[in-house]
XYZ file of C-alpha atoms in Angstrom:
579
model
C 94.762 94.923 137.582
C 95.986 97.262 134.517
C 94.895 95.070 132.314
C 91.508 95.421 133.832
C 91.436 99.559 134.034
C 91.911 99.673 130.718
C 88.968 97.161 129.933
C 86.638 100.316 131.612
C 88.535 102.721 130.354
C 87.771 100.572 126.538
C 84.409 100.473 127.469
C 84.123 104.186 128.012
C 85.917 105.591 125.048
C 84.250 103.083 122.733
C 80.911 104.852 123.093
C 82.011 107.675 121.197
C 84.833 107.092 119.666
C 85.141 106.054 115.721
C 88.708 104.368 114.642
C 90.934 104.748 111.885
C 89.491 102.499 108.667
C 91.831 99.541 108.022
C 94.418 99.380 105.826
C 94.279 98.837 102.195
C 95.726 94.845 101.627
C 97.161 96.084 98.673
C 100.504 97.949 98.079
C 101.908 98.836 95.103
C 105.176 100.237 94.258
C 104.686 102.306 90.772
C 100.782 103.467 90.674
C 98.917 100.208 90.121
C 102.030 98.045 89.079
C 104.224 95.937 91.400
C 101.888 95.014 93.853
C 101.931 92.769 97.177
C 99.078 91.813 98.606
C 97.762 90.168 101.868
C 94.781 89.712 103.933
C 93.502 91.857 106.692
C 96.010 90.687 109.971
C 98.747 91.349 107.897
C 100.214 87.143 107.178
C 98.771 84.130 105.671
C 99.319 80.878 108.019
C 102.446 80.321 105.844
C 103.782 84.035 106.369
C 104.833 84.474 102.783
C 104.408 87.443 100.325
C 101.596 87.291 97.605
C 103.032 89.633 94.341
C 100.935 90.306 91.012
C 102.195 92.221 88.107
C 99.470 94.633 88.901
C 95.670 95.669 89.989
C 92.917 96.685 88.585
C 89.957 98.514 89.937
C 86.943 98.399 87.709
C 83.867 100.839 88.896
C 81.370 98.830 86.101
C 80.616 95.792 85.146
C 81.883 96.896 81.341
C 84.897 98.166 82.805
C 85.091 94.122 84.492
C 84.546 92.270 81.874
C 87.401 94.185 79.783
C 90.177 93.288 82.717
C 88.677 89.671 82.433
C 88.824 89.798 78.425
C 92.733 91.147 78.585
C 94.252 88.717 80.505
C 92.754 85.968 79.268
C 94.311 87.082 76.140
C 97.469 87.232 77.345
C 96.886 84.458 79.287
C 97.296 86.342 82.625
C 96.831 84.758 86.127
C 93.504 85.801 87.669
C 92.368 86.295 91.280
C 89.916 88.247 93.350
C 90.544 91.074 96.069
C 87.886 92.777 98.039
C 88.150 95.764 100.267
C 89.057 94.303 103.772
C 90.611 90.976 102.087
C 89.413 89.477 105.316
C 90.274 85.596 104.014
C 93.076 83.959 106.151
C 93.650 81.326 103.516
C 95.668 82.838 100.565
C 92.849 82.087 98.461
C 93.430 85.765 97.186
C 97.234 85.529 95.937
C 98.275 84.314 91.924
C 100.831 82.333 91.210
C 104.587 84.055 90.332
C 104.944 87.564 90.569
C 102.759 87.883 86.543
C 99.168 87.570 88.025
C 96.602 90.408 88.026
C 94.433 91.169 91.079
C 90.688 92.150 90.601
C 89.804 94.404 92.986
C 85.939 94.796 94.267
C 86.305 98.236 95.727
C 84.230 99.873 93.464
C 82.005 97.851 92.412
C 79.710 98.553 95.363
C 76.558 99.483 94.232
C 72.777 98.019 94.124
C 72.097 97.488 91.171
C 68.137 97.010 91.207
C 65.605 96.694 93.941
C 61.971 94.996 94.240
C 60.138 95.192 96.649
C 57.116 92.863 95.684
C 59.127 90.303 95.371
C 61.602 91.427 98.183
C 64.188 90.879 96.391
C 67.806 92.978 96.032
C 70.233 92.591 93.556
C 73.723 94.083 94.455
C 77.198 94.766 93.217
C 80.120 91.789 94.304
C 81.938 94.574 96.244
C 78.813 95.421 98.356
C 79.961 95.044 101.996
C 77.108 92.938 104.026
C 76.643 96.976 106.208
C 75.620 98.272 103.179
C 73.237 95.012 102.501
C 71.156 94.958 105.529
C 71.516 99.177 105.547
C 69.976 98.719 101.686
C 67.125 96.142 102.647
C 66.178 97.929 105.678
C 65.149 101.335 103.348
C 62.842 98.506 101.774
C 61.265 97.306 105.018
C 63.739 94.138 104.125
C 65.563 91.885 105.981
C 68.259 89.350 104.951
C 67.340 86.522 107.628
C 70.762 85.200 108.572
C 74.512 86.876 107.643
C 77.998 86.824 109.699
C 78.262 88.617 112.872
C 81.010 91.175 111.176
C 79.613 93.043 108.753
C 82.883 93.991 106.989
C 82.647 90.920 104.456
C 81.424 91.720 101.061
C 79.010 90.251 98.931
C 81.479 88.513 96.790
C 84.062 87.489 99.499
C 80.571 85.723 101.977
C 79.714 83.496 98.347
C 83.710 82.708 98.057
C 83.967 81.481 101.382
C 80.878 79.894 102.316
C 80.236 81.940 105.486
C 77.332 81.831 107.584
C 75.367 83.167 110.579
C 74.638 80.542 113.172
C 70.257 78.503 112.677
C 69.218 74.834 111.598
C 66.104 76.933 110.723
C 64.521 77.403 106.995
C 66.723 76.693 105.027
C 69.859 77.574 107.433
C 72.477 80.545 108.250
C 74.614 80.478 105.263
C 73.903 83.634 103.144
C 74.415 82.395 99.625
C 70.782 79.830 100.253
C 69.308 83.106 100.192
C 70.292 84.012 96.565
C 68.554 83.305 94.033
C 70.375 84.596 91.145
C 74.706 85.356 89.750
C 75.863 87.071 87.421
C 80.117 85.849 86.940
C 82.231 86.860 84.177
C 85.022 84.075 83.047
C 87.272 83.981 80.352
C 86.393 83.303 77.406
C 87.069 81.614 73.530
C 88.187 83.665 70.950
C 84.644 83.478 69.762
C 83.916 85.031 72.613
C 85.663 88.222 72.884
C 88.188 86.015 75.487
C 85.383 86.714 77.964
C 81.539 85.122 79.184
C 79.221 86.366 81.278
C 76.623 84.008 82.660
C 73.316 84.830 84.360
C 72.996 81.660 86.822
C 69.973 80.396 88.556
C 68.525 77.487 90.278
C 65.481 76.934 86.832
C 67.948 77.915 84.248
C 71.526 76.578 84.915
C 71.000 74.568 88.353
C 74.583 72.858 87.747
C 76.739 75.956 87.001
C 74.859 77.743 90.118
C 75.358 75.118 92.713
C 78.838 75.812 92.260
C 79.161 79.355 91.830
C 76.850 79.812 95.641
C 80.613 78.632 97.517
C 83.415 79.513 94.500
C 86.008 80.593 96.186
C 87.126 82.382 92.966
C 87.813 79.405 91.053
C 85.049 80.481 88.520
C 85.556 83.374 87.638
C 84.710 86.761 89.548
C 81.057 87.520 90.589
C 79.698 90.173 89.577
C 76.413 90.196 91.042
C 73.663 88.756 93.098
C 69.846 89.018 93.453
C 69.231 87.860 97.161
C 66.322 86.573 98.177
C 64.544 88.972 101.335
C 61.960 88.492 104.404
C 60.037 91.524 105.592
C 61.316 93.388 108.350
C 61.403 91.674 111.872
C 62.353 92.400 115.414
C 64.537 90.031 117.338
C 64.381 89.273 121.345
C 67.728 88.912 122.685
C 68.971 87.790 126.350
C 72.163 85.675 127.534
C 72.468 83.576 129.709
C 75.419 81.645 131.542
C 75.078 78.242 132.684
C 77.859 75.492 134.018
C 78.588 72.648 130.999
C 77.528 69.701 132.325
C 75.038 68.502 130.388
C 76.772 71.481 127.403
C 76.948 67.791 125.074
C 73.505 67.665 125.402
C 72.286 70.907 125.496
C 74.793 71.611 121.941
C 72.885 69.014 120.532
C 69.214 70.161 120.755
C 69.240 73.725 121.840
C 69.276 75.232 117.976
C 65.987 73.561 117.470
C 64.359 76.004 120.567
C 65.843 79.307 119.362
C 66.396 80.780 115.885
C 69.144 82.404 116.238
C 71.080 80.055 119.114
C 74.538 79.910 119.619
C 77.413 79.431 122.412
C 80.563 81.194 123.726
C 82.207 78.077 125.608
C 84.905 78.643 128.422
C 85.902 75.272 129.180
C 88.945 76.056 131.246
C 85.788 77.924 133.343
C 83.589 74.840 133.126
C 80.986 77.862 131.644
C 78.608 78.307 128.660
C 76.906 81.819 128.027
C 73.809 80.431 125.968
C 72.551 82.712 123.102
C 68.544 82.618 123.188
C 67.781 84.389 120.520
C 64.330 84.394 118.437
C 61.705 86.325 116.014
C 59.037 88.796 117.344
C 56.828 90.472 115.370
C 57.857 93.543 114.386
C 55.840 95.628 116.577
C 57.195 94.369 119.719
C 58.358 97.163 121.966
C 62.201 98.060 121.256
C 65.100 99.438 119.814
C 67.855 97.371 121.168
C 71.000 97.124 119.137
C 73.902 94.519 118.388
C 77.031 96.153 118.713
C 79.689 93.726 119.608
C 82.302 95.174 122.130
C 85.076 93.460 120.246
C 84.286 95.018 117.275
C 84.340 98.251 117.862
C 87.536 100.400 117.720
C 89.407 100.869 120.940
C 92.529 102.519 122.035
C 96.014 101.205 120.159
C 97.923 102.159 123.250
C 95.471 99.790 125.294
C 95.373 97.177 122.846
C 99.413 97.439 122.510
C 99.351 96.865 126.503
C 97.154 93.906 126.563
C 99.621 92.223 123.566
C 102.465 92.898 125.748
C 100.926 91.124 128.541
C 99.711 88.163 126.590
C 103.329 87.802 125.220
C 104.867 87.494 128.357
C 102.967 85.892 129.626
C 103.769 83.003 126.700
C 107.488 83.661 127.198
C 107.142 82.952 130.726
C 104.476 80.417 130.548
C 102.539 81.532 133.435
C 99.256 79.760 132.835
C 98.352 80.798 136.463
C 98.602 84.343 135.088
C 96.377 83.768 131.985
C 93.781 82.200 133.414
C 93.235 84.513 135.975
C 93.125 87.344 133.071
C 90.907 85.189 130.804
C 88.471 84.936 133.142
C 88.515 88.750 134.208
C 87.987 89.003 130.574
C 85.107 86.955 130.426
C 83.306 88.132 133.383
C 83.719 91.861 131.872
C 82.577 91.068 128.310
C 79.123 88.759 129.971
C 78.986 92.127 132.582
C 78.381 94.266 129.549
C 76.168 92.214 127.519
C 79.191 91.808 124.901
C 78.074 95.907 123.816
C 74.318 94.656 123.526
C 72.434 97.928 124.170
C 68.391 98.628 124.186
C 68.575 101.396 122.787
C 72.036 101.968 120.973
C 73.606 103.764 124.126
C 72.917 101.642 127.134
C 71.913 98.295 128.247
C 69.247 98.016 130.948
C 68.150 94.589 130.511
C 67.037 91.787 128.986
C 65.467 90.371 126.870
C 66.940 93.436 124.344
C 64.321 93.406 121.806
C 65.428 95.181 118.341
C 64.915 95.445 114.115
C 66.516 92.790 112.667
C 69.818 94.863 110.437
C 70.003 96.350 113.752
C 70.751 92.833 115.480
C 71.952 90.372 113.111
C 75.664 92.188 112.947
C 78.160 95.103 113.870
C 81.767 96.174 112.759
C 81.808 99.557 114.430
C 85.482 99.762 114.280
C 85.443 99.606 110.568
C 84.628 103.100 110.442
C 86.082 105.641 108.162
C 87.103 108.549 109.970
C 90.749 108.922 110.491
C 92.043 109.421 113.762
C 96.391 108.386 113.014
C 95.737 105.371 114.292
C 95.017 106.863 117.952
C 92.139 103.927 117.877
C 91.900 101.031 115.333
C 90.589 97.473 114.967
C 92.310 95.628 117.806
C 94.233 93.074 115.090
C 95.322 96.264 112.516
C 99.025 94.964 111.382
C 99.260 99.193 111.451
C 99.434 99.101 115.174
C 101.196 96.115 117.847
C 97.713 94.305 118.400
C 95.991 91.270 118.315
C 97.340 88.675 116.063
C 96.225 85.459 116.373
C 95.668 81.709 114.778
C 92.012 80.366 113.669
C 90.343 77.152 113.584
C 87.163 77.043 112.645
C 85.996 73.707 111.642
C 81.923 72.240 111.196
C 81.260 68.839 113.273
C 77.982 67.245 112.694
C 75.892 67.402 115.081
C 75.456 64.209 115.702
C 79.466 64.252 116.423
C 78.954 66.732 118.500
C 77.931 65.579 121.930
C 81.384 63.381 121.722
C 83.385 66.369 120.739
C 82.060 68.315 123.389
C 83.187 65.422 126.061
C 86.535 64.804 124.316
C 87.121 68.443 125.221
C 85.610 68.598 128.398
C 88.314 64.879 128.862
C 91.637 67.380 128.308
C 90.243 69.699 130.189
C 89.778 67.291 132.840
C 93.841 66.683 132.641
C 95.148 69.704 133.020
C 92.466 72.823 134.031
C 94.619 75.383 132.673
C 95.144 74.216 129.547
C 92.349 75.875 127.367
C 92.460 79.175 129.373
C 94.340 80.119 126.313
C 91.051 80.060 124.646
C 89.602 82.572 126.593
C 91.095 85.185 126.394
C 89.193 85.832 123.022
C 85.667 85.552 123.719
C 85.994 81.215 124.229
C 85.315 79.451 121.669
C 82.200 80.608 120.176
C 79.727 78.024 118.503
C 77.708 79.068 116.003
C 74.543 76.159 113.931
C 74.605 75.459 110.429
C 73.151 73.398 108.049
C 73.053 70.935 104.732
C 73.130 73.418 102.019
C 72.596 72.898 97.846
C 76.011 74.212 97.384
C 78.479 71.742 96.172
C 81.388 73.288 98.380
C 78.386 74.702 100.943
C 77.944 72.197 104.355
C 76.496 68.193 104.175
C 74.924 68.416 107.367
C 73.141 70.088 110.146
C 76.659 70.463 111.984
C 77.691 73.144 114.485
C 80.736 75.156 113.502
C 83.758 75.727 116.425
C 85.476 78.611 116.631
C 88.908 78.577 118.017
C 90.900 81.803 118.097
C 94.044 81.668 119.957
C 97.795 83.359 120.305
C 100.136 82.754 117.059
C 103.774 85.197 117.642
C 104.684 87.543 115.535
C 108.551 87.398 115.184
C 109.473 84.063 115.302
C 107.101 81.064 113.712
C 109.317 78.874 115.691
C 108.040 80.407 119.099
C 106.086 77.628 120.708
C 102.901 78.173 122.646
C 100.868 77.905 125.808
C 99.396 74.798 125.829
C 100.133 73.976 122.512
C 99.216 70.383 122.483
C 95.966 71.405 123.899
C 94.378 73.045 120.983
C 96.744 71.120 118.388
C 94.333 67.763 119.509
C 91.459 69.684 119.389
C 92.198 70.917 116.136
C 92.879 67.315 114.765
C 90.592 66.043 116.314
C 87.994 67.850 115.007
C 89.434 67.583 111.408
C 90.139 63.859 111.570
C 88.560 61.728 114.432
C 84.625 63.922 113.662
C 84.788 64.479 110.017
C 84.422 68.338 109.728
C 84.531 70.829 107.551
C 86.818 74.188 107.453
C 85.680 77.065 106.969
C 86.904 78.217 103.588
C 88.220 81.727 104.391
C 89.388 81.063 108.059
C 92.403 78.181 109.588
C 95.752 76.800 109.570
C 96.283 75.363 106.740
C 96.721 71.135 107.711
C 92.356 71.542 108.491
C 92.094 71.884 104.607
C 94.212 68.740 103.725
C 92.518 66.114 101.743
C 89.529 68.236 102.284
C 87.382 67.767 98.989
C 86.942 64.109 99.862
C 84.774 65.424 101.722
C 82.026 66.904 99.906
C 79.888 64.371 98.069
C 79.682 66.923 94.942
C 83.255 67.338 94.528
C 83.249 66.289 91.253
C 80.156 67.987 89.651
C 81.961 71.327 90.878
C 85.235 70.422 88.881
C 83.295 69.591 85.915
C 81.871 72.795 86.504
C 85.055 74.537 87.111
C 86.627 73.051 83.583
C 83.521 74.538 81.240
C 83.584 77.960 83.330
C 87.734 78.411 83.027
C 89.353 75.616 81.149
C 92.234 76.949 81.178
C 92.531 77.520 84.978
C 94.068 80.873 84.761
C 90.847 81.786 88.014
C 93.068 78.635 89.501
C 96.751 79.176 91.804
C 98.757 76.281 93.011
C 97.164 77.240 96.403
C 93.644 76.500 94.591
C 94.758 73.576 93.370
C 95.559 72.043 96.461
C 92.770 72.404 97.992
C 90.389 71.189 95.501
C 92.625 68.288 95.144
C 94.309 68.609 91.662
C 97.936 69.036 92.404
C 100.022 68.838 95.401
C 99.100 68.965 98.876
C 98.758 71.792 101.486
C 101.261 70.791 104.059
C 104.568 72.417 103.744
C 106.997 70.077 106.328
C 109.871 71.435 107.507
C 111.652 72.388 110.611
C 109.077 73.512 113.180
C 106.315 72.798 110.681
C 103.780 71.821 113.207
C 103.825 74.870 115.260
C 101.963 77.295 112.831
C 99.753 74.151 110.944
C 101.964 74.378 107.953
C 101.773 69.961 108.981
C 100.872 67.890 111.517
C 104.033 66.876 113.311
C 105.669 62.883 112.369
C 108.889 63.680 114.202
C 110.250 66.042 116.870
C 112.000 68.549 114.236
C 108.341 69.047 113.189
C 107.565 71.041 116.434
C 111.023 73.011 118.526
C 113.023 70.243 120.445
C 115.792 72.667 121.063
C 112.520 74.633 123.474
C 111.264 70.976 124.992
C 108.857 70.690 122.776
C 108.621 67.216 121.438
C 106.280 65.428 118.805
C 103.867 63.009 120.885
C 100.744 61.074 120.751
C 97.475 63.330 122.059
C 95.755 62.900 125.691
C 92.419 61.497 124.737
C 92.253 61.253 120.948
C 95.968 59.581 120.836
C 95.857 58.864 116.807
C 96.577 62.644 117.219
C 100.258 64.232 116.686
C 101.299 67.413 118.967
C 103.999 69.290 119.723
C 104.385 68.385 123.017
C 106.564 70.256 126.054
C 108.828 67.369 127.669
C 110.481 67.949 130.812
C 114.049 67.263 131.040
């Protein structure tokens, strides 16, 4: 009852609140030297601390060129860090302590607009929020984008971030890019640095590699995007039972341009997003202001986390299911924060212009209030801390995958309540991309967010085995592709073999950065060049560092042993075994 009351207070408070802006992911002991870097959640999958000798903050492309040249001359490793550093894996880390970080924090300007050609050129540090706003000034719109507007253009390009659609060129932002300026190491005769302008017509191989680069080709300096004339969208959320969900999931994306799903498998329910383009003169001034992305009271966030930790410690599945059902019902009742006029929800359909309906992230607002409010996952408060498994399953396998998940729920109906406290399984459509490391086929992206212990990596989770089995089904049985900017280590084990153009990407990498100055141990592992992403040690399966092959990889002292999966028998998962 207390948590339910807190959510009501949340709803009232977030209508007017502005939160403390997120902390800088880079911390330095002296000026901009002797630094550590993390992500916006405060921890990488292996909980390691990444260190660098120095961080540079170029404000212009000329300064960026100078930084890359100096580091190349010195043979220093380099990586790029964005303003908020949202990637969960260790993409931002350099090797050892002697590398440098190049922050794009101040490379955040519009370079050029061309309303007639419907293009916009921006620097790599421009956030999605800025990009949407600048396009709207020209009465133009980016057709598809991620739902969280705190990402930067460079970060989006580095990880292949996307929205949800099977229409047009698909939902990935990089497939609406027409030109890329990239700064890479050069030879002595080049002055140790080279600036290339890439496009489909002039250098297609390099262009297709740079569209999803993982940051190993150099620093993307500027990006030109192809936009569309501003339009409106008509959005309706509908909750149904999931009895025919396997069939619906395969076809629904062809019926609605911006379709997605929120699946609540333990409740047997699905929220369908019926979201379509309508003419700009259609009446409506709706706003997509997603409630979980709004500033929230830090004390309320902390209480919610404490409740979650108590449920985990006591293995209280009944209480977890009651609470998560209330949470999902509450979010649906407030239409997830969508309003008809920017303030109040009065009914469906909600109609608004694309710049107001595509993305949100109000908790990024920069007003400082001493952490009275914050984004729920801000590591400075005792708030959300989670694992995220995000896998794109080919559309041809989606029905079978959904039915396998349903079979797990049939075995234990309470098992997947652990996914519903974070708003269930978010499912977004993606389609094949010409980018060498983009999506290979039409697919449905399954996004699972679930509890992670802050204090002890050796703490097993409630119904851990069910979630691990789903993760392994998606990756191994159904050959899913992991989101490059999310996921635990095991999702990337051997992943490069799933990309038909992997060799073409590696050839471009060799041409642009032959010394591997923008490569690291982590990128070499995920690209299949050296070593393996899995880390085999005591308890490694608990945090997705390995797939268990013996009991010690789980938590035998707490009754969790390595056992086969219940539906996908080839899976190996940490299962609680009764004494």
